[in-house]
Amino acid sequence: MQVRYRWVVAALLFFAGMLNYLDRAALSIVAPIVKTELHINDAQLGILFSSFFIGYCVFCFIGGWAADKYGPRKVFALAAGFWSVFCGATAFAGSFATLMVARVAFGVAEGPMGTTTNKAISNWFPRSEAGRAVGLTNAGQPLGAAIAAPIVGLVAYQFGWRISFVVIAVLGFAWIGVWWRCFRDHPQDHPAVSPQEVAEIVADGHTNVAADGGAEVKSEGVMRYLLSLPVLGVAVAFFAFNYVLYFFLSWLPSYFTDYQHLDIKHMSVVGVLPWLGATAGFVLGGMLSDGLYKKTGDVLFARKTVIMLGLGIAAVCVLLVSRVSSLVPAVTLIAIASLFAFMTPQACWSLLQDIVPSERIGATGGFVHLLANLAGILSPSITGFLIQYGAGYSSAFVMASALGCIGMIVLAVCVRPAKVSRLRGAPV
């Protein structure tokens, strides 16, 4: 039986996500060492974590627009090249200021990643496989964060923290070579894709179809979609997930070393567990979302159910972490929270594909990603200030839990079949 080439594309995107989050998590893993060497306090460290998202948020939108205009092949290759350069440049930082410059530039380069991935999936996968495709490809992201703990932590322990950033940069350039050789913007442009597979993708593609499965409808100008309640509802739910994500990504290593009193060697092992849960959440969320869609025939119900279930259970677990002090229950609750929280982003991306026509998905996805990643600016900084000047880690967990609940409620109110049908210009 011939292997469908679109799953090769999924593998390329999987490894891109893995490298992307390996890059991002590296600083948080070595943060206890960097704080001492560069004389940085917790509040400054929070600002450093947040500075990544200053450029990142803007280029989420620019990257999505560019993917619509120039195609994901060129945009992804260029972005990966720049983020590898600036990841490597982190190794040469000698102060808080130079490290911040490197982080801002690094964020600019990584900005197009999420929306370009979604554009590639929209081009290459039929609608009935969108949840699985997004879930499986994005599963590389928490897996990258998981392997960052032992790889970066142990390399830093043996050879110094700077060497780890150079190694990651080299891996990025290796991926670019494979991507450029193996990927094309559309399946019909690739010689390895059979006419049967092209027909299968096109027959169930993300075309301009009404939310109720009705006739083809005409796409409007992009601003109509950007400012609509369904799109903004998805953005708020995505923001809530990202707040929890960037809290974990930035501060879990410091939580384990400062609050649970682990050294960097043991933290590198324990720190893997939440991200393994997150990896499982990505895959299970995509499968559950597509399974509900096939069972009910209601794509909005399927995507929304997964998002609300994920955010709700994650919010409860994160709240409970604020009430425990020993290591085992804390790690268990964080791992469960990660599993359920990470069921939501692929459902958000898939839901967006079912709200917005395919020719607007890059720009609209970029706008949603921009709004959602404002959490990347707020979450690390707010957490740093709560730890430094407030009630410590407990209040930071409570804040993350509250935002998860808010995201769930807003999604339920804003994303409804009647609103989506009106947005798509279809009969209600």
XYZ file of C-alpha atoms in Angstrom:
428
model
C 0.000 0.000 0.000
C 1.395 3.393 -0.996
C 2.177 5.782 1.858
C 0.296 9.058 1.544
C 2.923 11.757 1.106
C 0.980 14.231 3.232
C 2.134 12.287 6.309
C 5.748 12.909 5.244
C 4.823 16.598 5.293
C 3.346 16.061 8.771
C 6.659 14.527 9.889
C 8.596 17.552 8.602
C 6.277 19.882 10.528
C 6.555 17.647 13.611
C 10.347 17.989 13.661
C 10.087 21.731 12.998
C 7.895 22.094 16.078
C 10.289 19.970 18.115
C 13.260 22.161 17.173
C 11.231 25.314 17.708
C 10.358 24.452 21.301
C 13.785 22.990 22.018
C 15.113 26.441 21.087
C 12.533 28.270 23.193
C 12.866 26.113 26.291
C 16.667 26.256 26.350
C 16.897 29.539 28.268
C 14.418 28.452 30.939
C 16.404 25.229 31.499
C 19.678 27.083 32.090
C 18.015 30.027 33.851
C 19.338 29.086 37.332
C 22.907 29.179 35.959
C 22.401 32.304 33.818
C 20.843 34.209 36.750
C 23.963 33.638 38.821
C 26.504 34.279 36.057
C 24.867 37.441 34.665
C 23.519 38.699 38.045
C 19.825 38.642 37.022
C 16.933 38.560 39.524
C 13.524 36.876 39.096
C 11.750 40.027 37.888
C 14.452 40.608 35.232
C 14.288 36.949 34.229
C 10.530 37.293 33.684
C 11.168 40.313 31.450
C 13.715 38.282 29.465
C 11.219 35.473 28.939
C 8.584 38.016 27.847
C 10.941 39.935 25.533
C 10.912 36.964 23.140
C 7.249 37.714 22.396
C 7.669 41.400 21.539
C 8.715 40.550 17.990
C 7.068 37.136 17.995
C 3.500 38.474 18.256
C 3.912 40.922 15.373
C 5.484 38.327 13.113
C 2.746 35.798 13.849
C 0.512 38.016 11.739
C 3.196 39.021 9.214
C 4.232 35.378 8.854
C 0.636 34.298 8.208
C 0.168 37.036 5.613
C 3.467 36.045 3.968
C 2.456 32.350 3.926
C -0.739 33.305 2.048
C 1.227 35.431 -0.428
C 4.533 33.577 -0.905
C 3.722 30.062 0.305
C 4.808 28.177 3.440
C 7.895 26.640 1.798
C 9.817 29.906 1.459
C 8.475 31.497 4.646
C 9.302 28.521 6.858
C 12.818 28.108 5.433
C 13.614 31.801 5.921
C 12.157 31.884 9.443
C 14.010 28.732 10.529
C 17.278 30.144 9.203
C 16.929 33.351 11.182
C 15.774 31.682 14.401
C 18.742 29.284 14.258
C 21.128 32.241 13.852
C 19.713 34.123 16.832
C 19.469 31.012 18.978
C 23.189 30.521 18.382
C 23.807 34.210 19.110
C 22.411 33.711 22.626
C 25.629 31.857 23.447
C 27.581 35.124 23.105
C 25.398 37.242 25.404
C 27.343 38.765 28.282
C 24.749 40.859 30.098
C 21.037 41.315 30.695
C 20.871 43.875 27.841
C 22.629 41.752 25.197
C 20.642 38.692 26.187
C 17.425 40.692 25.805
C 18.401 41.874 22.300
C 19.103 38.275 21.267
C 15.750 37.117 22.686
C 13.756 39.835 20.879
C 15.427 38.998 17.538
C 14.915 35.287 18.216
C 11.201 35.942 18.795
C 10.876 37.872 15.513
C 12.335 34.891 13.639
C 10.086 32.302 15.324
C 6.897 34.344 14.832
C 5.816 32.805 11.479
C 6.117 29.210 12.712
C 2.589 28.519 14.030
C 0.599 30.204 11.272
C 2.825 28.827 8.520
C 2.379 25.330 9.924
C -1.397 25.808 9.894
C -1.266 27.108 6.320
C 0.728 24.048 5.232
C -1.785 21.724 6.898
C -4.703 23.601 5.300
C -3.058 23.087 1.870
C -2.109 19.450 2.367
C -4.813 17.745 4.453
C -8.522 17.007 3.927
C -10.939 18.503 6.415
C -11.698 15.164 8.116
C -8.005 14.748 9.030
C -7.331 18.331 10.143
C -7.570 17.619 13.880
C -5.209 14.651 13.723
C -2.817 16.473 11.413
C -2.577 19.528 13.662
C -2.364 17.338 16.772
C 0.368 15.062 15.431
C 2.467 17.832 13.892
C 2.185 20.073 16.936
C 3.005 17.171 19.257
C 6.600 17.885 18.323
C 6.436 21.139 20.273
C 6.019 19.795 23.826
C 8.265 16.873 22.904
C 10.919 19.469 22.026
C 10.379 21.077 25.432
C 10.626 17.606 27.021
C 13.953 16.714 25.418
C 15.229 20.237 26.117
C 15.366 19.434 29.834
C 17.825 16.516 29.600
C 19.710 17.670 26.490
C 20.214 21.318 27.386
C 20.457 20.681 31.113
C 23.046 17.913 30.869
C 25.070 19.665 28.127
C 25.102 22.779 30.305
C 26.113 20.673 33.310
C 29.031 19.100 31.398
C 30.201 21.803 28.976
C 28.596 25.085 30.034
C 25.275 26.662 29.102
C 26.579 28.522 26.039
C 27.512 25.371 24.095
C 23.928 24.083 24.222
C 22.664 27.049 22.152
C 25.269 26.449 19.431
C 24.291 22.760 19.167
C 20.596 23.659 18.763
C 21.411 26.214 16.036
C 23.250 23.550 14.009
C 20.224 21.233 14.238
C 18.033 24.027 12.860
C 20.140 24.441 9.724
C 20.091 20.683 9.127
C 16.264 20.723 9.196
C 16.116 23.559 6.626
C 17.985 21.438 4.084
C 15.508 18.575 4.424
C 12.492 20.911 4.338
C 13.578 22.648 1.133
C 14.182 19.361 -0.630
C 11.028 17.531 0.489
C 8.255 20.142 0.740
C 6.162 22.001 -1.838
C 3.400 24.523 -1.177
C 0.650 22.347 -2.698
C 0.356 18.556 -3.080
C -0.221 18.825 -6.836
C 3.214 20.491 -7.167
C 5.118 17.555 -5.659
C 6.228 14.699 -7.951
C 5.914 12.111 -5.160
C 2.186 12.767 -4.675
C -0.135 10.554 -6.694
C -3.149 11.938 -8.600
C -5.341 9.812 -6.308
C -3.970 11.512 -3.191
C -4.433 14.968 -4.739
C -8.058 14.112 -5.555
C -8.609 12.819 -2.003
C -7.280 16.063 -0.492
C -9.215 18.349 -2.846
C -12.498 16.410 -2.443
C -12.572 17.058 1.326
C -10.479 20.220 1.412
C -10.928 23.448 3.354
C -12.902 25.149 0.634
C -15.421 27.945 1.043
C -18.151 25.825 2.534
C -20.854 26.918 4.919
C -20.559 25.828 8.530
C -23.567 23.564 8.083
C -22.004 21.804 5.104
C -24.048 23.764 2.588
C -23.119 25.320 -0.713
C -19.928 27.148 -1.525
C -19.872 30.765 -0.376
C -17.808 33.712 -1.429
C -14.926 34.897 0.741
C -15.062 38.476 2.056
C -12.233 40.907 2.813
C -9.902 39.798 5.580
C -11.027 42.476 8.091
C -14.503 40.941 8.169
C -12.988 37.811 9.681
C -10.373 39.415 11.936
C -12.910 41.409 13.947
C -15.695 38.813 14.084
C -16.880 37.309 17.384
C -16.129 33.665 16.412
C -12.527 34.503 15.477
C -12.032 36.632 18.601
C -13.566 33.840 20.706
C -11.001 31.381 19.369
C -8.273 33.962 20.065
C -9.313 34.335 23.724
C -9.379 30.545 24.235
C -5.965 30.299 22.555
C -4.703 33.148 24.783
C -5.846 31.243 27.892
C -3.998 28.116 26.757
C -0.888 30.126 25.909
C -0.848 31.795 29.321
C -0.593 28.353 30.939
C 1.882 27.162 28.290
C 4.291 30.078 28.708
C 4.008 29.965 32.482
C 5.116 26.311 32.341
C 7.669 26.811 29.565
C 9.340 29.771 31.281
C 9.029 29.036 34.987
C 8.692 25.286 35.649
C 12.481 24.699 35.770
C 12.865 27.548 38.282
C 9.840 26.255 40.239
C 11.507 22.856 40.535
C 14.873 24.316 41.582
C 13.717 27.237 43.783
C 10.500 25.885 45.335
C 11.015 22.109 45.201
C 14.788 22.444 45.842
C 16.019 20.187 43.027
C 19.464 20.715 41.521
C 19.752 21.243 37.765
C 20.719 17.620 37.178
C 17.595 16.186 38.859
C 15.400 18.991 37.497
C 16.469 17.977 33.977
C 14.955 14.522 34.572
C 11.806 15.559 36.471
C 11.168 18.411 34.007
C 10.544 15.905 31.203
C 7.328 14.524 32.733
C 4.933 17.472 32.189
C 6.005 17.746 28.555
C 5.455 14.045 27.918
C 1.913 14.591 29.192
C 1.597 17.579 26.846
C 2.773 15.481 23.880
C 0.108 12.883 24.627
C -2.452 15.695 24.911
C -1.672 17.011 21.443
C -2.147 13.584 19.841
C -5.223 12.586 21.888
C -6.878 15.974 21.401
C -6.580 15.738 17.632
C -7.910 12.177 17.567
C -10.803 13.032 19.901
C -11.707 16.117 17.873
C -11.788 14.231 14.557
C -13.581 11.293 16.214
C -16.357 13.531 17.540
C -16.671 15.190 14.136
C -17.071 11.851 12.360
C -19.564 10.602 14.970
C -21.761 13.714 15.147
C -21.156 15.396 11.774
C -20.981 18.692 13.726
C -17.506 20.147 13.288
C -18.062 23.162 15.575
C -19.358 20.936 18.393
C -16.394 18.576 18.027
C -13.707 21.296 18.143
C -15.401 23.323 20.912
C -15.936 20.275 23.140
C -12.249 19.390 23.059
C -11.160 22.971 23.780
C -13.558 23.426 26.700
C -12.758 20.009 28.190
C -9.025 20.685 27.938
C -9.107 24.180 29.422
C -11.534 23.196 32.197
C -9.613 20.201 33.552
C -6.277 22.001 33.171
C -7.629 24.968 35.166
C -8.689 22.680 38.041
C -5.324 20.874 38.141
C -3.323 24.124 38.008
C -5.409 25.511 40.869
C -4.704 22.383 42.942
C -0.942 22.783 42.394
C -1.161 26.041 44.341
C -2.374 24.042 47.355
C 0.360 21.361 47.461
C 3.974 21.659 48.564
C 5.583 18.240 47.990
C 7.162 17.188 44.709
C 5.200 14.065 43.680
C 1.648 15.519 43.809
C 2.865 18.763 42.233
C 4.495 16.978 39.273
C 1.474 14.674 38.881
C -0.987 17.580 38.778
C 1.206 19.593 36.396
C 1.516 16.574 34.065
C -2.291 16.064 34.048
C -2.821 19.789 33.477
C -0.366 19.667 30.571
C -2.091 16.658 29.026
C -5.513 18.330 28.994
C -4.317 21.864 28.224
C -2.470 20.618 25.170
C -5.643 19.078 23.781
C -6.819 22.632 23.023
C -4.415 24.335 20.563
C -4.858 21.900 17.681
C -8.623 22.131 18.176
C -8.286 25.948 18.045
C -6.350 25.759 14.763
C -8.803 23.220 13.319
C -11.795 25.281 14.463
C -10.314 28.344 12.782
C -10.015 26.415 9.514
C -13.743 25.655 9.757
C -14.677 29.280 10.474
C -12.522 31.054 7.880
C -12.164 30.333 4.106
C -8.868 28.730 3.059
C -7.568 31.822 1.214
C -7.910 33.861 4.442
C -6.554 31.275 6.863
C -2.957 32.546 6.822
C -3.742 36.172 7.676
C -6.595 35.329 10.056
C -4.565 32.605 11.750
C -1.687 35.045 12.085
C -3.966 37.608 13.726
C -5.341 35.013 16.176
C -1.799 33.838 16.901
C -0.743 37.462 17.510
C -3.525 38.005 20.061
C -2.959 34.614 21.669
C 0.762 35.184 22.021
C 0.293 38.413 23.906
C 0.126 35.852 26.710
C 3.800 35.262 26.030
C 4.530 38.875 26.976
C 2.212 38.905 29.987
C 2.577 35.427 31.496
C 6.344 35.282 32.169
C 6.517 38.902 33.384
C 3.458 38.684 35.631
C 4.753 35.413 37.062
C 8.190 36.924 37.686
C 6.714 39.895 39.536
C 4.368 37.658 41.567
C 7.342 35.518 42.610
C 9.617 38.476 43.325
C 7.169 40.882 44.989
C 3.861 39.060 45.528
C 2.672 35.819 47.074
C 5.125 33.608 45.183
C 4.408 30.574 43.033
C 0.994 29.828 44.603
C -0.544 33.059 43.317
C 0.993 32.450 39.882
C -0.779 29.081 39.646
C -4.086 30.670 40.734
C -3.767 33.341 38.022
C -3.159 30.716 35.317
C -6.163 28.704 36.512
C -8.491 31.729 36.414
C -7.509 32.562 32.835
C -8.182 28.987 31.745
C -11.765 29.312 33.051
C -12.239 32.660 31.290
C -11.077 31.220 27.958
C -13.536 28.342 28.228
C -16.491 30.665 28.930
C -15.674 33.147 26.149
C -15.339 30.363 23.567
C -18.744 28.946 24.532
C -20.425 32.340 24.127
C -18.696 33.584 20.947
C -18.372 30.502 18.730
C -21.899 29.344 17.867
C -23.245 27.850 14.621
C -25.504 30.833 13.845
C -22.638 33.321 14.300
C -20.283 31.221 12.132
C -22.905 30.835 9.389
C -23.510 34.581 9.291
C -19.782 35.207 9.153
C -19.418 32.824 6.209
C -22.372 34.449 4.415
C -24.349 31.212 4.511
C -27.996 30.663 5.496
C -28.487 30.294 9.259
